[in-house]
mmCIF file of C-alpha atoms in Angstrom:
data_model
loop_
_atom_site.group_PDB
_atom_site.id
_atom_site.type_symbol
_atom_site.label_atom_id
_atom_site.label_comp_id
_atom_site.label_asym_id
_atom_site.label_seq_id
_atom_site.Cartn_x
_atom_site.Cartn_y
_atom_site.Cartn_z
ATOM 1 C CA UNK Z 1 100.743 104.056 135.624
ATOM 2 C CA UNK Z 2 97.508 102.679 134.446
ATOM 3 C CA UNK Z 3 95.736 99.984 136.404
ATOM 4 C CA UNK Z 4 95.924 97.520 133.522
ATOM 5 C CA UNK Z 5 99.663 98.151 133.245
ATOM 6 C CA UNK Z 6 100.031 97.537 137.022
ATOM 7 C CA UNK Z 7 98.142 94.353 136.578
ATOM 8 C CA UNK Z 8 100.451 93.146 133.792
ATOM 9 C CA UNK Z 9 103.644 93.894 135.826
ATOM 10 C CA UNK Z 10 102.181 92.262 138.977
ATOM 11 C CA UNK Z 11 101.307 89.117 136.994
ATOM 12 C CA UNK Z 12 104.833 88.867 135.357
ATOM 13 C CA UNK Z 13 106.144 89.181 138.909
ATOM 14 C CA UNK Z 14 103.945 86.333 140.086
ATOM 15 C CA UNK Z 15 105.025 84.097 137.267
ATOM 16 C CA UNK Z 16 108.620 84.714 138.018
ATOM 17 C CA UNK Z 17 108.037 83.768 141.621
ATOM 18 C CA UNK Z 18 106.357 80.428 140.303
ATOM 19 C CA UNK Z 19 109.523 79.685 138.271
ATOM 20 C CA UNK Z 20 111.738 80.478 141.105
ATOM 21 C CA UNK Z 21 109.681 77.852 143.100
ATOM 22 C CA UNK Z 22 110.083 75.349 140.326
ATOM 23 C CA UNK Z 23 113.737 76.064 140.058
ATOM 24 C CA UNK Z 24 114.058 75.433 143.905
ATOM 25 C CA UNK Z 25 111.949 72.160 143.384
ATOM 26 C CA UNK Z 26 114.574 70.939 140.841
ATOM 27 C CA UNK Z 27 117.436 71.491 143.247
ATOM 28 C CA UNK Z 28 115.711 69.806 145.996
ATOM 29 C CA UNK Z 29 114.380 66.665 144.188
ATOM 30 C CA UNK Z 30 117.996 65.552 144.037
ATOM 31 C CA UNK Z 31 118.073 65.130 147.850
ATOM 32 C CA UNK Z 32 114.600 64.685 149.004
ATOM 33 C CA UNK Z 33 111.489 62.591 147.942
ATOM 34 C CA UNK Z 34 108.813 64.458 145.879
ATOM 35 C CA UNK Z 35 105.960 63.757 148.535
ATOM 36 C CA UNK Z 36 108.155 65.299 151.208
ATOM 37 C CA UNK Z 37 108.685 68.408 149.253
ATOM 38 C CA UNK Z 38 104.975 68.538 148.433
ATOM 39 C CA UNK Z 39 104.098 68.215 152.080
ATOM 40 C CA UNK Z 40 106.473 71.015 153.299
ATOM 41 C CA UNK Z 41 105.374 73.162 150.307
ATOM 42 C CA UNK Z 42 101.621 72.966 150.934
ATOM 43 C CA UNK Z 43 102.117 73.333 154.652
ATOM 44 C CA UNK Z 44 103.858 76.566 154.356
ATOM 45 C CA UNK Z 45 101.675 77.662 151.686
ATOM 46 C CA UNK Z 46 98.579 77.107 153.872
ATOM 47 C CA UNK Z 47 100.041 79.025 156.901
ATOM 48 C CA UNK Z 48 100.975 82.035 154.615
ATOM 49 C CA UNK Z 49 97.472 81.895 153.031
ATOM 50 C CA UNK Z 50 95.597 81.875 156.337
ATOM 51 C CA UNK Z 51 97.744 84.714 157.739
ATOM 52 C CA UNK Z 52 97.269 86.822 154.618
ATOM 53 C CA UNK Z 53 93.462 86.269 154.428
ATOM 54 C CA UNK Z 54 93.260 87.003 158.196
ATOM 55 C CA UNK Z 55 95.161 90.273 157.983
ATOM 56 C CA UNK Z 56 93.538 91.520 154.768
ATOM 57 C CA UNK Z 57 89.806 90.738 155.820
ATOM 58 C CA UNK Z 58 89.930 90.353 159.443
ATOM 59 C CA UNK Z 59 88.242 86.993 159.281
ATOM 60 C CA UNK Z 60 88.669 83.514 158.068
ATOM 61 C CA UNK Z 61 85.736 82.593 155.859
ATOM 62 C CA UNK Z 62 86.464 78.848 155.865
ATOM 63 C CA UNK Z 63 83.002 77.367 155.666
ATOM 64 C CA UNK Z 64 82.317 76.187 152.017
ATOM 65 C CA UNK Z 65 78.955 75.431 150.345
ATOM 66 C CA UNK Z 66 80.718 72.655 148.331
ATOM 67 C CA UNK Z 67 83.235 71.178 150.606
ATOM 68 C CA UNK Z 68 83.798 67.981 148.491
ATOM 69 C CA UNK Z 69 84.621 70.200 145.421
ATOM 70 C CA UNK Z 70 87.081 72.219 147.485
ATOM 71 C CA UNK Z 71 88.732 68.936 148.544
ATOM 72 C CA UNK Z 72 88.868 67.628 145.009
ATOM 73 C CA UNK Z 73 90.229 70.992 143.677
ATOM 74 C CA UNK Z 74 93.110 70.820 146.290
ATOM 75 C CA UNK Z 75 93.853 67.235 145.384
ATOM 76 C CA UNK Z 76 94.106 67.949 141.645
ATOM 77 C CA UNK Z 77 96.718 70.638 142.600
ATOM 78 C CA UNK Z 78 98.625 68.026 144.512
ATOM 79 C CA UNK Z 79 98.489 65.663 141.597
ATOM 80 C CA UNK Z 80 99.789 68.466 139.246
ATOM 81 C CA UNK Z 81 102.481 69.257 141.723
ATOM 82 C CA UNK Z 82 103.584 65.758 142.139
ATOM 83 C CA UNK Z 83 104.101 64.843 138.407
ATOM 84 C CA UNK Z 84 105.702 68.177 137.667
ATOM 85 C CA UNK Z 85 108.143 67.697 140.516
ATOM 86 C CA UNK Z 86 108.866 64.043 139.352
ATOM 87 C CA UNK Z 87 109.446 65.150 135.838
ATOM 88 C CA UNK Z 88 112.216 67.636 137.185
ATOM 89 C CA UNK Z 89 114.286 64.734 138.244
ATOM 90 C CA UNK Z 90 114.706 63.572 134.585
ATOM 91 C CA UNK Z 91 114.132 66.540 132.203
ATOM 92 C CA UNK Z 92 115.001 70.278 132.026
ATOM 93 C CA UNK Z 93 112.843 72.858 133.717
ATOM 94 C CA UNK Z 94 112.202 74.462 130.240
ATOM 95 C CA UNK Z 95 110.956 71.113 128.810
ATOM 96 C CA UNK Z 96 108.663 70.436 131.837
ATOM 97 C CA UNK Z 97 107.229 74.036 131.690
ATOM 98 C CA UNK Z 98 106.458 74.000 127.952
ATOM 99 C CA UNK Z 99 104.614 70.639 127.938
ATOM 100 C CA UNK Z 100 102.692 71.604 131.124
ATOM 101 C CA UNK Z 101 101.383 74.715 129.295
ATOM 102 C CA UNK Z 102 98.938 72.582 127.407
ATOM 103 C CA UNK Z 103 96.735 73.177 130.405
ATOM 104 C CA UNK Z 104 95.039 76.399 129.218
ATOM 105 C CA UNK Z 105 94.379 74.848 125.900
ATOM 106 C CA UNK Z 106 92.954 71.686 127.574
ATOM 107 C CA UNK Z 107 90.792 73.903 129.814
ATOM 108 C CA UNK Z 108 89.109 75.720 126.907
ATOM 109 C CA UNK Z 109 88.329 72.501 125.064
ATOM 110 C CA UNK Z 110 86.912 70.737 128.168
ATOM 111 C CA UNK Z 111 85.080 73.926 129.349
ATOM 112 C CA UNK Z 112 83.150 73.689 125.934
ATOM 113 C CA UNK Z 113 82.570 69.880 126.019
ATOM 114 C CA UNK Z 114 81.807 69.505 129.851
ATOM 115 C CA UNK Z 115 80.616 72.842 131.028
ATOM 116 C CA UNK Z 116 78.683 73.938 127.900
ATOM 117 C CA UNK Z 117 80.690 77.212 127.408
ATOM 118 C CA UNK Z 118 80.414 78.486 123.950
ATOM 119 C CA UNK Z 119 83.767 78.671 122.027
ATOM 120 C CA UNK Z 120 84.269 80.537 118.828
ATOM 121 C CA UNK Z 121 86.112 79.337 115.715
ATOM 122 C CA UNK Z 122 89.246 81.383 116.579
ATOM 123 C CA UNK Z 123 89.428 79.733 119.934
ATOM 124 C CA UNK Z 124 89.083 76.273 118.438
ATOM 125 C CA UNK Z 125 91.969 77.155 116.116
ATOM 126 C CA UNK Z 126 93.935 78.156 119.162
ATOM 127 C CA UNK Z 127 93.082 74.818 120.811
ATOM 128 C CA UNK Z 128 94.395 72.919 117.672
ATOM 129 C CA UNK Z 129 97.488 75.122 117.414
ATOM 130 C CA UNK Z 130 98.351 74.428 121.195
ATOM 131 C CA UNK Z 131 97.936 70.770 120.703
ATOM 132 C CA UNK Z 132 100.403 70.873 117.821
ATOM 133 C CA UNK Z 133 102.755 72.779 119.947
ATOM 134 C CA UNK Z 134 102.698 70.165 122.664
ATOM 135 C CA UNK Z 135 103.243 67.448 120.075
ATOM 136 C CA UNK Z 136 106.231 69.285 118.769
ATOM 137 C CA UNK Z 137 107.669 69.876 122.336
ATOM 138 C CA UNK Z 138 107.250 66.196 123.110
ATOM 139 C CA UNK Z 139 109.628 65.392 120.317
ATOM 140 C CA UNK Z 140 107.799 62.255 119.028
ATOM 141 C CA UNK Z 141 109.971 59.766 117.186
ATOM 142 C CA UNK Z 142 108.251 60.502 113.715
ATOM 143 C CA UNK Z 143 109.588 64.057 114.062
ATOM 144 C CA UNK Z 144 113.059 63.669 115.579
ATOM 145 C CA UNK Z 145 113.877 60.155 114.741
ATOM 146 C CA UNK Z 146 114.832 59.634 118.347
ATOM 147 C CA UNK Z 147 112.942 57.678 121.003
ATOM 148 C CA UNK Z 148 110.524 59.719 123.131
ATOM 149 C CA UNK Z 149 111.860 60.081 126.860
ATOM 150 C CA UNK Z 150 109.124 58.652 129.096
ATOM 151 C CA UNK Z 151 109.535 61.527 131.472
ATOM 152 C CA UNK Z 152 108.284 64.076 128.931
ATOM 153 C CA UNK Z 153 104.766 62.601 129.540
ATOM 154 C CA UNK Z 154 104.794 63.518 133.173
ATOM 155 C CA UNK Z 155 104.096 67.231 132.544
ATOM 156 C CA UNK Z 156 101.275 66.211 130.247
ATOM 157 C CA UNK Z 157 99.709 64.616 133.322
ATOM 158 C CA UNK Z 158 100.357 67.920 135.160
ATOM 159 C CA UNK Z 159 98.587 69.728 132.344
ATOM 160 C CA UNK Z 160 95.465 67.467 132.642
ATOM 161 C CA UNK Z 161 95.449 67.985 136.482
ATOM 162 C CA UNK Z 162 95.833 71.651 136.109
ATOM 163 C CA UNK Z 163 92.872 71.586 133.637
ATOM 164 C CA UNK Z 164 90.678 69.771 136.304
ATOM 165 C CA UNK Z 165 91.936 72.350 138.846
ATOM 166 C CA UNK Z 166 90.904 75.292 136.609
ATOM 167 C CA UNK Z 167 87.512 73.718 135.833
ATOM 168 C CA UNK Z 168 86.777 73.134 139.512
ATOM 169 C CA UNK Z 169 87.894 76.762 140.225
ATOM 170 C CA UNK Z 170 85.412 77.992 137.707
ATOM 171 C CA UNK Z 171 82.696 75.917 139.232
ATOM 172 C CA UNK Z 172 83.412 77.100 142.816
ATOM 173 C CA UNK Z 173 83.560 80.663 141.762
ATOM 174 C CA UNK Z 174 79.673 80.675 141.716
ATOM 175 C CA UNK Z 175 79.357 78.766 145.007
ATOM 176 C CA UNK Z 176 82.012 80.172 147.425
ATOM 177 C CA UNK Z 177 83.554 83.402 148.367
ATOM 178 C CA UNK Z 178 87.074 83.600 146.677
ATOM 179 C CA UNK Z 179 88.633 84.028 150.074
ATOM 180 C CA UNK Z 180 87.119 80.549 151.097
ATOM 181 C CA UNK Z 181 88.460 78.936 147.998
ATOM 182 C CA UNK Z 182 91.809 80.535 148.616
ATOM 183 C CA UNK Z 183 91.826 79.079 152.262
ATOM 184 C CA UNK Z 184 91.041 75.614 150.968
ATOM 185 C CA UNK Z 185 93.671 75.590 148.207
ATOM 186 C CA UNK Z 186 96.462 73.709 150.049
ATOM 187 C CA UNK Z 187 94.755 71.898 152.969
ATOM 188 C CA UNK Z 188 93.666 68.613 151.236
ATOM 189 C CA UNK Z 189 96.926 68.591 149.220
ATOM 190 C CA UNK Z 190 98.975 68.806 152.474
ATOM 191 C CA UNK Z 191 96.858 66.188 154.091
ATOM 192 C CA UNK Z 192 97.217 63.670 151.214
ATOM 193 C CA UNK Z 193 100.896 64.218 151.036
ATOM 194 C CA UNK Z 194 101.200 63.735 154.775
ATOM 195 C CA UNK Z 195 100.082 60.129 154.473
ATOM 196 C CA UNK Z 196 103.465 59.425 152.781
ATOM 197 C CA UNK Z 197 105.750 60.965 155.263
ATOM 198 C CA UNK Z 198 106.217 57.839 157.445
ATOM 199 C CA UNK Z 199 107.692 56.153 154.340
ATOM 200 C CA UNK Z 200 109.745 58.936 152.702
ATOM 201 C CA UNK Z 201 110.646 61.509 155.320
ATOM 202 C CA UNK Z 202 114.270 62.375 155.673
ATOM 203 C CA UNK Z 203 115.535 64.655 158.349
ATOM 204 C CA UNK Z 204 116.427 67.964 156.406
ATOM 205 C CA UNK Z 205 119.637 69.702 156.798
ATOM 206 C CA UNK Z 206 119.433 72.768 158.866
ATOM 207 C CA UNK Z 207 120.202 74.951 155.785
ATOM 208 C CA UNK Z 208 117.518 73.361 153.842
ATOM 209 C CA UNK Z 209 114.732 74.442 156.100
ATOM 210 C CA UNK Z 210 114.707 78.028 154.568
ATOM 211 C CA UNK Z 211 114.412 76.475 151.220
ATOM 212 C CA UNK Z 212 111.516 74.314 152.228
ATOM 213 C CA UNK Z 213 109.760 77.504 153.740
ATOM 214 C CA UNK Z 214 110.487 79.253 150.520
ATOM 215 C CA UNK Z 215 108.702 76.768 148.316
ATOM 216 C CA UNK Z 216 105.401 77.445 150.224
ATOM 217 C CA UNK Z 217 105.942 81.296 150.537
ATOM 218 C CA UNK Z 218 106.839 81.733 146.929
ATOM 219 C CA UNK Z 219 103.755 79.660 145.785
ATOM 220 C CA UNK Z 220 101.342 81.450 148.295
ATOM 221 C CA UNK Z 221 102.793 84.867 147.501
ATOM 222 C CA UNK Z 222 102.568 84.184 143.728
ATOM 223 C CA UNK Z 223 98.854 83.278 144.056
ATOM 224 C CA UNK Z 224 98.337 86.434 146.068
ATOM 225 C CA UNK Z 225 99.959 88.557 143.401
ATOM 226 C CA UNK Z 226 97.801 86.885 140.722
ATOM 227 C CA UNK Z 227 94.681 87.923 142.672
ATOM 228 C CA UNK Z 228 95.966 91.567 142.818
ATOM 229 C CA UNK Z 229 96.649 91.359 139.120
ATOM 230 C CA UNK Z 230 93.094 90.252 138.083
ATOM 231 C CA UNK Z 231 91.758 93.091 140.342
ATOM 232 C CA UNK Z 232 93.639 95.634 138.129
ATOM 233 C CA UNK Z 233 93.305 94.201 134.575
ATOM 234 C CA UNK Z 234 90.846 92.072 132.603
ATOM 235 C CA UNK Z 235 91.586 88.378 131.994
ATOM 236 C CA UNK Z 236 91.876 89.107 128.262
ATOM 237 C CA UNK Z 237 94.825 91.273 128.911
ATOM 238 C CA UNK Z 238 96.545 88.934 131.533
ATOM 239 C CA UNK Z 239 96.069 85.665 129.886
ATOM 240 C CA UNK Z 240 98.550 85.994 127.073
ATOM 241 C CA UNK Z 241 101.072 87.424 129.548
ATOM 242 C CA UNK Z 242 101.085 83.959 131.304
ATOM 243 C CA UNK Z 243 103.311 82.675 128.548
ATOM 244 C CA UNK Z 244 106.112 84.898 129.754
ATOM 245 C CA UNK Z 245 106.574 82.048 132.255
ATOM 246 C CA UNK Z 246 108.154 80.025 129.331
ATOM 247 C CA UNK Z 247 110.811 82.789 129.087
ATOM 248 C CA UNK Z 248 111.494 82.800 132.900
ATOM 249 C CA UNK Z 249 111.775 78.953 132.850
ATOM 250 C CA UNK Z 250 114.180 78.947 129.938
ATOM 251 C CA UNK Z 251 116.403 81.688 131.722
ATOM 252 C CA UNK Z 252 116.333 79.897 135.072
ATOM 253 C CA UNK Z 253 117.225 76.493 133.234
ATOM 254 C CA UNK Z 254 120.311 78.304 131.599
ATOM 255 C CA UNK Z 255 121.480 80.336 134.544
ATOM 256 C CA UNK Z 256 120.914 77.825 137.392
ATOM 257 C CA UNK Z 257 121.294 74.375 135.626
ATOM 258 C CA UNK Z 258 123.169 75.217 132.506
ATOM 259 C CA UNK Z 259 120.355 73.551 130.486
ATOM 260 C CA UNK Z 260 119.978 75.343 127.148
ATOM 261 C CA UNK Z 261 116.547 74.707 125.606
ATOM 262 C CA UNK Z 262 116.974 72.936 122.163
ATOM 263 C CA UNK Z 263 115.089 73.919 118.907
ATOM 264 C CA UNK Z 264 112.372 71.442 119.472
ATOM 265 C CA UNK Z 265 111.602 73.041 122.901
ATOM 266 C CA UNK Z 266 111.722 76.406 121.532
ATOM 267 C CA UNK Z 267 109.643 75.758 118.551
ATOM 268 C CA UNK Z 268 106.916 73.866 120.518
ATOM 269 C CA UNK Z 269 106.805 76.685 123.243
ATOM 270 C CA UNK Z 270 106.314 79.067 120.606
ATOM 271 C CA UNK Z 271 103.432 77.262 118.926
ATOM 272 C CA UNK Z 272 101.866 76.616 122.328
ATOM 273 C CA UNK Z 273 102.187 80.423 123.192
ATOM 274 C CA UNK Z 274 100.665 81.346 119.822
ATOM 275 C CA UNK Z 275 97.688 78.895 120.398
ATOM 276 C CA UNK Z 276 97.242 80.124 123.893
ATOM 277 C CA UNK Z 277 97.107 83.731 122.783
ATOM 278 C CA UNK Z 278 94.289 82.903 120.412
ATOM 279 C CA UNK Z 279 92.439 80.959 123.079
ATOM 280 C CA UNK Z 280 92.796 84.153 125.286
ATOM 281 C CA UNK Z 281 91.564 86.563 122.761
ATOM 282 C CA UNK Z 282 88.143 88.054 123.649
ATOM 283 C CA UNK Z 283 85.368 86.973 121.431
ATOM 284 C CA UNK Z 284 83.730 89.356 118.988
ATOM 285 C CA UNK Z 285 80.863 91.242 120.274
ATOM 286 C CA UNK Z 286 77.372 90.150 119.110
ATOM 287 C CA UNK Z 287 76.049 91.982 116.120
ATOM 288 C CA UNK Z 288 72.825 93.892 115.820
ATOM 289 C CA UNK Z 289 69.702 92.343 117.225
ATOM 290 C CA UNK Z 290 68.629 91.440 113.722
ATOM 291 C CA UNK Z 291 71.535 89.281 113.126
ATOM 292 C CA UNK Z 292 72.463 85.950 114.402
ATOM 293 C CA UNK Z 293 74.682 86.403 117.574
ATOM 294 C CA UNK Z 294 78.059 85.112 117.109
ATOM 295 C CA UNK Z 295 79.461 82.347 119.550
ATOM 296 C CA UNK Z 296 81.557 83.631 122.349
ATOM 297 C CA UNK Z 297 83.298 82.387 125.515
#
């Protein structure tokens, strides 16, 4: 089996783990406050990451050259997790996942505007298509004739927070060792969510502790698998595969919760995926030296 194919299969497995984690969240938000679930998730996540990095590298490269950026990155992940978890109380897993997948499209647009990255015309078409898909998935009244459910806007906040998370990850890639960034991922998120525990903590039932641990372990293992996937295949191959998470989310919604995605969800998710694939396509290589180079990302 070729290494790129290994990378694709590993990434699909990682995305399945993330959807499993989201399905567990949807089950648990019926009994526990979102900040409590965030806290236990990031605590167990951090424990797993520290153990994995120590075992794999023999050290813990914790010291960062940009500690404030690391804190900001972790907090944006907490914000994304909070609003996504909150949305699961009110809407289906498939709906929440579809709208939150605006993040890759937002990332490309803001990377061009804020980081000065060059984005070609095909990618801008992908951005526009992705935005249109999000609009369809939101089911605005002028399309459906029905009032917009306010909770559909929560995954949109998740998408914005995930965009900030991705941009900060890109920024830190040139400053810190990847293991350092990996170690910092859940720490500030756990600390921020810990502040709410005196007000929201409910003593968990004994049988819920394994589910709490699973939240962190699934998230941490999923991130570990993504690292392995990107070590085996280029981003241009893996990026379109990320939209298989929409399929996993739809299946989990049907099998676990009996939530069948409606036509608007399927249409919006399909348009978002098409736009995301265009965004992920590698830019055309520059022409001969005598010609004007094409823009690329």
